[in-house]
Coordinates of C-alpha atoms in Angstrom, one line a residue:
M1 CA -26.9 -44.6 -14.9
A2 CA -25.4 -42.2 -12.7
A3 CA -24.3 -39.2 -14.5
S4 CA -20.7 -38.6 -14.8
P5 CA -18.7 -36.5 -12.3
F6 CA -16.9 -34.6 -15.0
Y7 CA -18.3 -32.2 -17.3
S8 CA -17.1 -29.1 -19.4
G9 CA -16.6 -26.3 -17.1
K10 CA -16.1 -28.3 -13.6
R11 CA -13.6 -26.4 -11.5
L12 CA -10.9 -28.7 -10.2
S13 CA -7.5 -28.1 -7.9
F14 CA -4.4 -30.5 -8.3
D15 CA -1.6 -29.7 -5.6
G16 CA -2.9 -26.2 -5.2
Q17 CA -3.1 -25.6 -9.0
L18 CA -6.5 -24.6 -10.4
C19 CA -7.9 -25.8 -13.7
T20 CA -11.3 -26.0 -15.8
V21 CA -12.2 -29.2 -17.3
R22 CA -12.8 -28.6 -21.1
Y23 CA -12.9 -32.2 -22.3
Y24 CA -13.6 -35.6 -20.9
G25 CA -12.9 -39.0 -23.2
E26 CA -10.5 -41.0 -25.1
V27 CA -7.3 -39.5 -26.8
K28 CA -6.4 -41.2 -29.7
G29 CA -3.4 -43.3 -29.5
T30 CA -3.5 -43.8 -25.6
K31 CA -5.6 -46.4 -23.3
G32 CA -8.2 -45.2 -21.3
E33 CA -9.9 -41.7 -20.6
W34 CA -8.5 -38.3 -20.0
L35 CA -9.6 -35.3 -18.7
G36 CA -8.5 -32.2 -20.7
V37 CA -8.0 -29.1 -18.7
E38 CA -7.0 -25.4 -19.0
W39 CA -4.7 -24.4 -16.1
D40 CA -5.6 -21.2 -14.5
D41 CA -1.8 -20.4 -14.4
P42 CA -1.2 -20.9 -18.5
T43 CA 2.5 -21.6 -17.8
R44 CA 1.4 -24.9 -16.2
G45 CA 0.1 -26.5 -19.3
K46 CA 1.8 -28.1 -22.2
H47 CA -0.4 -27.2 -25.4
S48 CA -3.9 -25.6 -26.1
G49 CA -5.9 -28.7 -26.4
E50 CA -4.4 -30.8 -29.1
H51 CA -2.8 -34.0 -29.3
G52 CA -1.4 -36.0 -32.4
G53 CA -2.6 -33.0 -34.5
F54 CA -6.4 -33.5 -33.6
K55 CA -7.7 -30.7 -31.6
Y56 CA -9.9 -32.1 -28.5
F57 CA -10.9 -29.0 -26.7
A58 CA -10.3 -25.1 -26.9
C59 CA -8.8 -23.1 -24.1
V60 CA -10.2 -19.7 -23.3
S61 CA -6.7 -18.1 -22.6
K62 CA -4.9 -17.0 -25.5
I63 CA -1.5 -18.2 -24.4
P64 CA -0.7 -21.2 -26.1
T65 CA 0.4 -23.4 -22.9
A66 CA -2.5 -23.2 -20.9
G67 CA -3.9 -27.2 -21.7
S68 CA -3.1 -30.6 -20.4
F69 CA -4.1 -33.8 -20.0
V70 CA -4.6 -35.5 -16.8
R71 CA -6.0 -38.7 -15.5
P72 CA -9.5 -38.6 -14.4
T73 CA -8.5 -41.1 -11.3
R74 CA -5.7 -38.6 -10.2
K75 CA -6.6 -37.2 -6.8
S76 CA -7.8 -33.7 -6.7
D77 CA -7.7 -31.1 -3.7
P78 CA -11.1 -31.4 -1.6
P79 CA -13.4 -28.3 -1.9
R80 CA -14.2 -26.4 1.2
S81 CA -17.6 -24.4 1.8
F82 CA -17.4 -20.8 2.6
V83 CA -17.0 -21.1 6.6
E84 CA -14.7 -24.1 6.4
A85 CA -12.6 -21.8 4.3
L86 CA -13.4 -18.7 6.8
K87 CA -12.1 -20.7 9.8
A88 CA -9.0 -22.2 8.3
K89 CA -8.1 -18.9 7.4
Y90 CA -9.2 -16.9 10.5
A91 CA -9.5 -19.3 13.4
S92 CA -6.8 -21.9 12.5
E93 CA -5.3 -24.0 15.4
S94 CA -2.1 -24.5 13.6
L95 CA -0.2 -24.4 17.2
E96 CA -0.8 -27.8 19.0
E97 CA -2.1 -27.5 22.6
D98 CA 0.9 -27.6 24.8
P99 CA 0.5 -26.7 28.5
D100 CA 4.2 -26.2 28.8
V101 CA 4.2 -23.5 25.9
E102 CA 2.9 -19.7 25.9
I103 CA 3.3 -16.8 23.6
V104 CA 4.6 -13.5 24.8
Y105 CA 3.8 -10.4 23.4
V106 CA 6.1 -7.0 23.2
G107 CA 4.2 -4.6 21.4
K108 CA 3.4 -6.0 18.3
N109 CA 6.4 -8.6 18.4
R110 CA 5.3 -12.0 19.4
S111 CA 7.7 -15.1 20.8
V112 CA 7.0 -18.6 21.7
V113 CA 8.7 -19.8 25.2
S114 CA 8.9 -22.6 27.1
L115 CA 7.5 -22.6 30.7
A116 CA 9.6 -25.3 31.9
Q117 CA 12.8 -22.6 31.4
Q118 CA 10.3 -19.8 33.0
K119 CA 12.2 -19.0 36.2
K120 CA 11.8 -15.3 35.8
P121 CA 10.1 -12.4 34.3
I122 CA 10.7 -12.6 30.6
R123 CA 12.2 -9.3 29.0
I124 CA 12.8 -8.8 25.3
S125 CA 15.0 -5.7 24.3
G126 CA 15.0 -4.7 27.9
K127 CA 11.0 -4.6 28.0
E128 CA 9.3 -7.0 30.3
A129 CA 6.9 -9.0 28.2
E130 CA 3.3 -9.6 28.6
E131 CA 2.1 -13.2 28.8
V132 CA -0.7 -14.1 26.7
G133 CA -1.9 -17.9 26.9
F134 CA -3.1 -19.9 23.9
D135 CA -6.7 -19.8 25.3
K136 CA -6.8 -15.9 24.6
I137 CA -5.1 -16.2 21.1
R138 CA -7.8 -18.7 20.0
K139 CA -10.4 -16.9 21.4
K140 CA -9.2 -13.7 19.3
L141 CA -8.8 -15.5 16.2
A142 CA -12.2 -17.5 16.6
D143 CA -14.3 -14.1 17.3
L144 CA -15.3 -14.6 13.4
K145 CA -18.3 -12.2 14.0
E146 CA -16.2 -9.2 14.4
L147 CA -14.3 -9.8 11.0
R148 CA -14.7 -6.8 8.6
I149 CA -12.3 -7.5 5.9
V150 CA -12.0 -11.0 4.7
I151 CA -9.6 -12.6 2.3
L152 CA -10.1 -15.9 1.0
D153 CA -8.1 -15.8 -1.8
G154 CA -7.0 -19.2 -3.0
L155 CA -8.7 -21.6 -0.5
C156 CA -10.6 -24.0 -2.9
M157 CA -14.1 -22.9 -2.3
S158 CA -17.5 -23.9 -3.9
R159 CA -20.7 -23.6 -3.1
P160 CA -22.9 -26.3 -4.8
I161 CA -25.9 -25.4 -2.2
A162 CA -26.2 -22.6 -4.8
S163 CA -25.4 -24.2 -8.1
L164 CA -28.3 -24.6 -10.7
R165 CA -26.6 -27.4 -12.0
E166 CA -26.7 -29.5 -8.6
R167 CA -30.4 -28.7 -8.4
E168 CA -31.6 -29.6 -11.7
S169 CA -32.5 -33.2 -10.7
S170 CA -34.9 -32.0 -8.2
M171 CA -36.5 -29.5 -10.8
E172 CA -35.4 -26.5 -8.9
H173 CA -34.3 -23.4 -10.8
T174 CA -33.2 -21.3 -8.0
W175 CA -31.0 -21.3 -5.0
P176 CA -32.8 -21.9 -1.7
D177 CA -34.3 -18.8 -0.2
D178 CA -33.6 -19.7 3.8
L179 CA -29.6 -19.9 3.7
A180 CA -28.0 -18.4 6.7
D181 CA -24.8 -20.5 7.1
I182 CA -22.6 -17.1 6.5
K183 CA -24.8 -14.8 8.5
G184 CA -24.6 -16.4 11.6
V185 CA -20.9 -16.6 11.5
C186 CA -19.6 -13.4 10.1
P187 CA -22.3 -10.8 9.6
K188 CA -20.2 -7.6 10.0
I189 CA -18.1 -8.2 6.8
I190 CA -17.6 -4.7 4.6
D191 CA -14.7 -6.2 2.3
L192 CA -14.7 -9.4 0.8
D193 CA -11.9 -11.2 -1.3
L194 CA -13.2 -14.5 -3.1
S195 CA -10.6 -14.7 -5.8
R196 CA -9.2 -17.7 -7.4
N197 CA -11.5 -20.5 -6.0
L198 CA -13.4 -23.3 -7.4
F199 CA -16.9 -21.2 -8.3
E200 CA -18.8 -22.3 -11.2
E201 CA -22.1 -20.0 -11.3
W202 CA -22.5 -16.5 -10.4
R203 CA -25.4 -17.4 -8.4
E204 CA -22.8 -18.9 -5.9
I205 CA -21.3 -15.7 -5.2
A206 CA -24.8 -14.0 -5.0
S207 CA -25.7 -16.6 -2.4
I208 CA -22.7 -15.5 -0.3
C209 CA -23.5 -11.9 -0.6
E210 CA -27.1 -11.9 0.3
Q211 CA -26.1 -12.8 3.7
L212 CA -23.8 -9.8 4.2
D213 CA -26.0 -6.9 4.7
R214 CA -22.8 -4.4 5.2
L215 CA -20.8 -5.5 2.0
T216 CA -19.4 -2.4 0.2
S217 CA -16.6 -4.0 -1.7
L218 CA -16.4 -7.3 -3.6
R219 CA -13.4 -9.1 -5.1
V220 CA -13.9 -12.0 -7.4
D221 CA -10.4 -12.2 -9.6
G222 CA -9.4 -15.1 -11.1
N223 CA -12.3 -17.4 -11.1
R224 CA -13.4 -19.2 -14.0
F225 CA -17.1 -19.1 -14.4
R226 CA -19.1 -21.7 -16.4
D227 CA -22.3 -19.7 -16.2
T228 CA -22.9 -16.0 -15.5
Y229 CA -26.6 -16.0 -16.7
I230 CA -29.2 -14.8 -14.0
T231 CA -32.7 -15.6 -15.0
E232 CA -35.5 -13.0 -14.6
A233 CA -36.7 -14.5 -11.7
E234 CA -33.5 -14.6 -9.8
R235 CA -32.4 -10.9 -11.0
P236 CA -34.5 -9.2 -8.3
R237 CA -32.6 -11.3 -5.7
C238 CA -29.4 -10.7 -7.0
Q239 CA -29.7 -7.1 -7.1
S240 CA -31.1 -7.0 -3.4
A241 CA -28.0 -9.2 -2.5
F242 CA -25.5 -6.5 -4.4
S243 CA -27.5 -3.6 -3.4
G244 CA -25.0 -1.9 -0.7
I245 CA -21.8 -3.1 -2.9
K246 CA -20.2 0.0 -4.4
S247 CA -16.7 -1.6 -5.6
L248 CA -16.4 -4.9 -7.7
K249 CA -13.2 -6.5 -9.1
L250 CA -13.2 -9.1 -11.9
E251 CA -9.6 -9.2 -13.0
N252 CA -8.2 -12.3 -15.1
T253 CA -11.5 -14.1 -15.2
L254 CA -11.5 -14.2 -19.0
L255 CA -15.3 -13.4 -19.2
P256 CA -16.5 -11.9 -22.5
W257 CA -17.2 -8.1 -22.1
E258 CA -21.1 -8.9 -22.5
D259 CA -21.0 -11.1 -19.5
M260 CA -19.0 -8.4 -17.5
T261 CA -21.6 -6.0 -18.4
N262 CA -24.7 -8.1 -17.5
I263 CA -23.1 -8.9 -14.3
T264 CA -22.3 -5.2 -13.3
H265 CA -25.9 -4.2 -14.0
L266 CA -26.9 -6.6 -11.0
F267 CA -25.1 -4.1 -8.8
P268 CA -27.4 -1.0 -8.4
S269 CA -24.9 1.1 -6.4
L270 CA -21.5 0.2 -8.2
T271 CA -19.1 3.1 -8.5
T272 CA -16.0 1.4 -9.1
F273 CA -15.4 -1.5 -11.6
V274 CA -12.0 -3.4 -12.3
A275 CA -11.5 -5.5 -15.4
S276 CA -8.0 -5.7 -15.8
S277 CA -5.8 -8.6 -17.3
N278 CA -9.0 -10.1 -19.4
F279 CA -7.3 -10.0 -22.9
F280 CA -9.8 -7.4 -24.0
S281 CA -8.8 -5.9 -27.5
T282 CA -11.9 -4.2 -28.1
L283 CA -15.2 -3.4 -26.3
T284 CA -18.3 -4.8 -27.9
P285 CA -21.4 -2.4 -27.7
Y286 CA -22.9 -3.4 -24.5
S287 CA -22.8 -0.7 -21.8
L288 CA -21.7 -0.3 -17.9
P289 CA -24.2 0.9 -15.6
T290 CA -24.2 4.8 -15.6
T291 CA -23.4 4.9 -11.8
I292 CA -19.6 4.1 -12.4
T293 CA -17.2 7.1 -11.6
D294 CA -13.9 4.8 -11.7
L295 CA -13.2 2.3 -14.0
T296 CA -9.7 0.0 -14.3
L297 CA -9.1 -1.8 -17.8
E298 CA -5.5 -2.3 -17.0
D299 CA -3.3 -5.0 -18.7
N300 CA -5.4 -5.6 -21.6
T301 CA -4.5 -5.5 -25.2
F302 CA -6.5 -2.3 -26.5
T303 CA -4.5 -0.8 -29.3
S304 CA -6.5 2.5 -29.8
L305 CA -8.8 4.7 -27.7
S306 CA -11.8 4.1 -30.5
S307 CA -11.7 0.2 -29.2
L308 CA -13.2 1.7 -25.7
E309 CA -16.1 3.4 -27.8
P310 CA -18.9 2.1 -25.6
L311 CA -17.5 3.8 -22.6
T312 CA -18.1 7.4 -23.9
T313 CA -21.6 6.8 -23.1
L314 CA -20.9 6.7 -19.3
P315 CA -22.0 10.0 -18.1
N316 CA -20.7 10.2 -14.4
L317 CA -17.2 8.5 -15.5
R318 CA -14.3 10.4 -13.6
R319 CA -11.3 8.0 -13.6
L320 CA -10.1 5.7 -16.5
I321 CA -7.0 3.5 -15.9
L322 CA -5.6 2.2 -19.2
K323 CA -2.0 1.4 -18.1
Q324 CA -0.1 -1.7 -19.7
N325 CA -2.1 -2.0 -22.8
K326 CA -1.0 -1.7 -26.1
I327 CA -2.5 1.7 -27.4
T328 CA -0.7 3.4 -30.0
D329 CA -3.7 5.4 -31.9
I330 CA -6.6 7.5 -31.2
T331 CA -8.5 5.6 -33.7
A332 CA -8.5 2.5 -35.8
H333 CA -9.6 1.2 -39.1
G334 CA -11.5 4.5 -40.1
S335 CA -13.6 4.6 -36.8
P336 CA -14.7 8.2 -35.7
T337 CA -12.7 9.7 -32.8
P338 CA -14.0 8.7 -29.5
V339 CA -15.2 11.7 -27.2
F340 CA -15.7 10.8 -23.6
S341 CA -18.0 12.6 -20.8
S342 CA -16.5 15.8 -19.7
T343 CA -17.0 14.5 -16.1
L344 CA -13.8 12.2 -17.1
T345 CA -10.9 14.4 -15.3
E346 CA -8.2 11.5 -14.8
V347 CA -6.7 9.1 -17.5
D348 CA -3.7 6.9 -16.9
L349 CA -1.9 5.7 -20.5
S350 CA 1.5 4.9 -19.1
W351 CA 3.3 1.7 -20.2
N352 CA 1.3 1.8 -23.5
E353 CA 2.9 2.3 -27.2
I354 CA 2.4 5.9 -27.9
S355 CA 5.0 7.2 -30.2
T356 CA 3.5 10.3 -31.7
W357 CA 2.9 13.9 -30.3
T358 CA -0.2 13.9 -32.6
F359 CA -1.5 11.3 -30.3
I360 CA -0.8 13.9 -27.2
N361 CA -2.3 16.6 -29.2
S362 CA -5.6 14.9 -29.7
L363 CA -6.1 13.8 -26.1
P364 CA -8.1 17.2 -25.2
H365 CA -10.5 16.5 -27.8
V366 CA -11.0 12.9 -26.7
F367 CA -11.4 13.6 -23.0
P368 CA -12.6 17.3 -23.1
G369 CA -12.6 17.5 -19.1
L370 CA -9.0 15.9 -18.8
T371 CA -7.2 17.6 -16.0
S372 CA -4.9 14.7 -14.6
I373 CA -2.9 12.1 -16.9
R374 CA -0.4 9.9 -16.8
V375 CA 1.6 9.0 -19.8
S376 CA 5.3 8.1 -18.5
H377 CA 6.9 4.9 -20.0
N378 CA 5.9 5.2 -23.7
P379 CA 8.2 5.1 -26.6
L380 CA 7.8 8.9 -27.4
Y381 CA 9.7 9.7 -24.5
Q382 CA 12.5 7.3 -25.5
S383 CA 13.8 8.9 -28.4
L384 CA 12.8 12.8 -28.4
Q385 CA 14.6 15.1 -31.0
A386 CA 14.5 18.9 -31.3
P387 CA 14.2 20.2 -34.8
D388 CA 17.9 20.7 -35.3
G389 CA 18.4 17.1 -34.4
K390 CA 19.6 17.6 -31.0
V391 CA 18.4 14.8 -28.4
L392 CA 15.9 15.9 -26.1
T393 CA 15.9 14.4 -22.3
A394 CA 13.0 13.0 -20.3
E395 CA 12.6 16.2 -18.7
D396 CA 12.2 18.0 -22.1
G397 CA 9.5 15.3 -22.9
Y398 CA 7.6 16.4 -19.9
M399 CA 7.6 19.9 -20.2
L400 CA 6.6 19.5 -24.2
T401 CA 3.5 17.3 -22.7
V402 CA 2.7 20.0 -20.0
A403 CA 2.9 22.6 -22.9
R404 CA 0.7 20.8 -25.5
L405 CA -1.9 20.0 -22.9
G406 CA -3.0 23.2 -21.8
Q407 CA -6.0 22.3 -19.4
V408 CA -3.8 19.6 -17.5
K409 CA -2.9 20.2 -13.8
T410 CA -1.4 17.1 -12.9
L411 CA 1.0 15.0 -15.0
N412 CA 2.2 11.5 -14.2
Y413 CA 0.9 12.4 -10.4
S414 CA 3.1 15.8 -10.0
P415 CA 0.9 18.9 -9.9
I416 CA 1.9 21.6 -12.5
T417 CA 3.1 24.7 -11.0
A418 CA 2.3 28.1 -12.7
K419 CA 6.4 28.6 -13.2
E420 CA 6.7 25.3 -15.0
R421 CA 3.8 25.9 -17.3
L422 CA 5.4 29.5 -18.2
N423 CA 8.6 27.5 -18.6
A424 CA 6.9 24.7 -20.7
E425 CA 5.0 26.8 -22.8
S426 CA 7.8 29.1 -23.7
Y427 CA 10.2 26.6 -24.4
Y428 CA 7.7 24.9 -26.7
L429 CA 7.0 27.9 -28.5
S430 CA 11.0 28.4 -29.1
L431 CA 11.0 25.0 -30.4
I432 CA 8.1 25.5 -33.1
A433 CA 10.2 28.6 -33.9
R434 CA 13.3 26.6 -34.6
E435 CA 11.1 23.8 -36.7
L436 CA 10.1 26.9 -38.9
S437 CA 13.6 28.2 -39.5
F438 CA 14.7 24.8 -40.7
S439 CA 12.0 24.2 -43.2
S440 CA 10.7 26.1 -46.4
E441 CA 8.3 28.8 -46.1
D442 CA 5.9 27.0 -48.0
L443 CA 5.8 24.1 -45.5
S444 CA 4.8 26.5 -42.6
V445 CA 1.1 25.8 -42.6
Q446 CA 1.7 22.0 -42.4
I447 CA 4.0 22.6 -39.6
L448 CA 1.9 24.8 -37.5
A449 CA -1.0 22.3 -38.4
S450 CA 1.0 19.8 -36.2
H451 CA 0.9 22.4 -33.2
P452 CA -2.5 23.0 -32.2
R453 CA -1.6 25.5 -29.5
Y454 CA 0.7 27.4 -31.7
K455 CA -1.9 30.4 -32.2
E456 CA -2.9 30.2 -28.5
L457 CA 0.7 30.3 -27.1
C458 CA 1.2 33.5 -29.7
E459 CA -1.4 35.4 -28.0
E460 CA -0.1 34.6 -24.6
Y461 CA 3.7 35.2 -25.0
G462 CA 3.7 37.1 -28.5
E463 CA 4.7 35.5 -31.9
P464 CA 8.3 34.2 -32.0
V465 CA 10.6 35.6 -34.6
V466 CA 11.4 32.9 -37.1
K467 CA 15.0 33.5 -38.9
R468 CA 15.3 31.2 -42.0
S469 CA 18.5 30.5 -43.5
D470 CA 19.3 29.6 -47.3
N471 CA 21.8 26.9 -45.7
A472 CA 19.1 25.4 -43.3
I473 CA 19.5 21.7 -42.7
N474 CA 16.3 19.5 -43.4
P475 CA 15.7 18.2 -39.5
N476 CA 14.8 15.0 -41.1
S477 CA 18.0 14.4 -43.3
L478 CA 20.9 12.6 -41.9
A479 CA 23.1 15.8 -41.8
A480 CA 20.7 17.1 -39.1
R481 CA 21.6 14.0 -36.8
L482 CA 25.2 14.6 -37.4
V483 CA 27.5 17.2 -35.4
R484 CA 30.7 18.5 -36.4
L485 CA 33.7 18.3 -34.1
S486 CA 36.6 20.2 -33.9
V487 CA 39.2 18.2 -31.8
Y488 CA 42.6 19.2 -30.8
L489 CA 45.0 18.5 -28.1
G490 CA 45.4 20.8 -24.6
E491 CA 48.5 21.6 -23.1
S492 CA 48.5 18.6 -20.8
A493 CA 48.0 16.2 -24.0
R494 CA 50.4 17.7 -26.1
H495 CA 53.4 17.7 -23.4
I496 CA 53.0 13.9 -23.2
L497 CA 52.7 13.4 -26.9
R498 CA 55.3 15.9 -27.9
P499 CA 58.2 13.2 -28.0
T500 CA 56.5 10.9 -30.0
A501 CA 53.4 12.5 -31.8
E502 CA 53.3 12.9 -35.9
T503 CA 53.1 16.7 -36.9
R504 CA 49.6 16.1 -38.1
K505 CA 48.2 15.3 -34.8
D506 CA 49.2 18.7 -33.5
G507 CA 46.5 20.5 -35.2
P508 CA 42.9 20.2 -34.8
V509 CA 41.0 16.9 -36.4
E510 CA 37.8 17.5 -37.8
L511 CA 35.0 14.8 -37.1
E512 CA 31.5 14.2 -38.3
V513 CA 29.7 11.7 -35.9
P514 CA 26.1 10.9 -34.9
M515 CA 24.5 12.9 -32.2
S516 CA 23.5 9.5 -30.9
F517 CA 26.8 8.4 -30.3
T518 CA 27.7 7.8 -26.6
A519 CA 30.4 9.5 -24.6
Y520 CA 32.2 5.8 -24.3
T521 CA 31.9 5.8 -28.2
L522 CA 33.5 9.2 -28.5
Y523 CA 36.2 8.7 -26.0
G524 CA 37.4 5.3 -27.9
M525 CA 37.4 7.1 -31.2
V526 CA 39.6 10.0 -30.2
A527 CA 41.9 8.0 -28.0
K528 CA 42.7 5.9 -31.2
I529 CA 43.3 8.9 -33.4
F530 CA 45.7 10.2 -31.1
G531 CA 47.2 7.5 -29.5
L532 CA 46.0 8.1 -26.1
K533 CA 44.7 5.6 -23.3
P534 CA 41.1 6.2 -22.9
L535 CA 40.9 5.9 -19.2
K536 CA 43.8 8.6 -18.8
M537 CA 42.1 11.3 -21.1
K538 CA 39.4 14.0 -20.5
L539 CA 37.3 15.7 -23.2
V540 CA 36.3 19.2 -22.4
L541 CA 33.4 20.8 -24.4
E542 CA 34.4 24.5 -25.2
T543 CA 30.7 25.9 -25.4
G544 CA 31.7 29.3 -26.6
D545 CA 29.9 31.0 -24.1
W546 CA 31.9 33.7 -22.0
M547 CA 31.1 34.4 -18.2
S548 CA 32.7 36.8 -15.7
A549 CA 35.4 35.0 -13.9
E550 CA 34.6 34.3 -10.2
R551 CA 35.8 36.6 -7.7
R552 CA 38.0 35.6 -4.9
V553 CA 38.8 37.6 -1.5
D554 CA 41.7 36.9 0.5
S555 CA 41.2 39.4 3.7
V556 CA 37.8 40.8 3.3
E557 CA 34.2 39.5 4.1
D558 CA 31.9 38.9 1.1
G559 CA 29.5 41.4 3.0
D560 CA 32.1 44.2 3.2
W561 CA 32.6 44.4 -0.8
D562 CA 31.3 47.3 -2.3
S563 CA 30.6 46.7 -6.2
E564 CA 30.4 50.2 -7.1
S565 CA 33.7 51.4 -5.6
S566 CA 35.8 48.3 -6.2
D567 CA 37.6 48.2 -9.7
G568 CA 38.6 44.7 -9.6
E569 CA 42.1 44.8 -9.5
S570 CA 43.2 46.6 -6.4
G571 CA 43.2 45.6 -2.7
D572 CA 42.0 41.8 -1.9
W573 CA 40.2 41.3 -5.1
K574 CA 41.5 38.9 -7.8
G575 CA 40.1 38.4 -11.3
V576 CA 37.0 40.9 -11.1
G577 CA 36.0 41.9 -14.3
K578 CA 37.6 39.2 -16.4
R579 CA 35.7 36.8 -18.7
V580 CA 36.2 33.0 -19.1
M581 CA 34.8 30.7 -21.4
R582 CA 32.4 28.2 -19.8
E583 CA 33.6 24.8 -20.3
V584 CA 31.9 21.2 -19.9
E585 CA 33.5 18.1 -19.3
V586 CA 32.3 15.1 -21.6
V587 CA 31.9 12.5 -18.5
P588 CA 32.6 9.0 -20.0
G589 CA 29.4 6.7 -19.9
T590 CA 26.3 6.0 -21.9
R591 CA 25.0 9.3 -22.1
L592 CA 24.5 10.4 -25.6
L593 CA 26.8 13.2 -27.4
G594 CA 23.6 15.2 -28.3
T595 CA 22.6 16.0 -24.6
W596 CA 26.1 17.8 -24.6
V597 CA 26.4 19.8 -27.7
E598 CA 24.0 22.4 -28.6
G599 CA 24.0 23.3 -32.5
M600 CA 25.7 21.5 -35.3
E601 CA 29.2 22.0 -34.3
A602 CA 31.4 22.1 -31.2
V603 CA 35.1 22.4 -30.2
V604 CA 36.7 19.3 -28.0
R605 CA 39.7 19.8 -26.1
V606 CA 41.7 16.6 -25.4
E607 CA 43.5 16.8 -21.7
M608 CA 45.0 14.4 -19.6
R609 CA 43.8 13.4 -16.1

């Protein structure tokens, strides 16, 4: 009796959609047999392997719509060999032979023209075109032996010639050792992409690579391997096949971490490894090769740095990419703080869920060699507040991160200049002093413990003076998040309202509003109080800061003015020596009030546009 063509782990493609067989048999309530498949694109399916309340198969993907049932009689896409896929991609004769058609080139631009219409030299953009016939085009494309970078992504490749399952009937336990089907066609490949195909066993990949002596980079993303186990007899052959490869990418393969590490140990020269989009939430205690210097684990589901503890044993790791995970803590479930090798200098933690400065403060201990970090797009930088409740900007967050990480030289891809560090650390020190001033003295030890660099910064810049007040407001209280506004009508507003305004509106109106109010909200509130149209108003913040009035010259050039001889009131100079208050217009928009107001009180003048 012939063996069934369907088995768990078999790779198929239907209309270009890849899937893996997880079940073959009957489904209760239906007639005939079905294939239970898990789609590589999990949004393509309907369920996770169940029907009528009964579970028929399990999907590797954690997305609950990866599974479907299809009839085994449904026609699947035919698989290709490596050479067939290579020719389809790089030597395809998609244009039919036509003696009346030629391709013309001008620089890098290509056009197809009819020879029947060609009575004179062809010009494109004023330049005479070089005529190239189809024979030359096909010859160039067909010269596969010169290819160095080959991308065979999504071409339905399989390699049964190297599959152990296909050879079980002959009692052979390895793939043939005399294969030369690839080496004779494209021997110069150095960069190969085999992503999203129909491979089922890792030895299929090895049987390709062993024929490419110059290969240094291999990408196998999106494949769903049924078997990655390599026997002890096969291991030396695999290591020889992968001996020259320094870069390996296994994104979205959904392999367990143990299988991943077993594969990497077949690459004796591996330095760069990418294992993104594999739903890893923690790493089991299996180590990667010590040769790895560059590691990418982007778009997984890690929640803490302690989940990456097996990576701390890598003695040569220099770059670690953890972008787009769910990292929010240094440790989890009482685990010890991980400490990575001092060789690790670059870390990317952007697009995670970091929300506390405690996390940032701990980074120098976790990464003692850290000099370059990326932490943008984390919740921490979306709701920053100063000790007095003032809302801080993204630029403030950048400065505070620079100040807290003294050894970092590059932040978010931007080199930190000496001036930026001076400004950042001075600013940070002033904020610590403000935090101390708003708290009772018995909390000083606790506050300073949350700023590990305080003592170091004091030695560098001097200890700041802390002035405590009996009326200081607790920065965590509601009062710290409110600002008192004294709003009054300016001359232009009083002129409009004089005929109809009530007497009480002539004096200032006292308001207490949250610092999180937007400018739009403040405009609406003031307009309602005074009976004005918001679009006709202008709110001017009187800062209380006085500055010298700008000098104006009527007939004397700027360079002719002698500051020591002019009294500011004679000759052609007007306003010299006068002082005016600095004013800031609160521009209508979504910007928060706290970005304009410094302190807990402010005076706002209402004018008309």
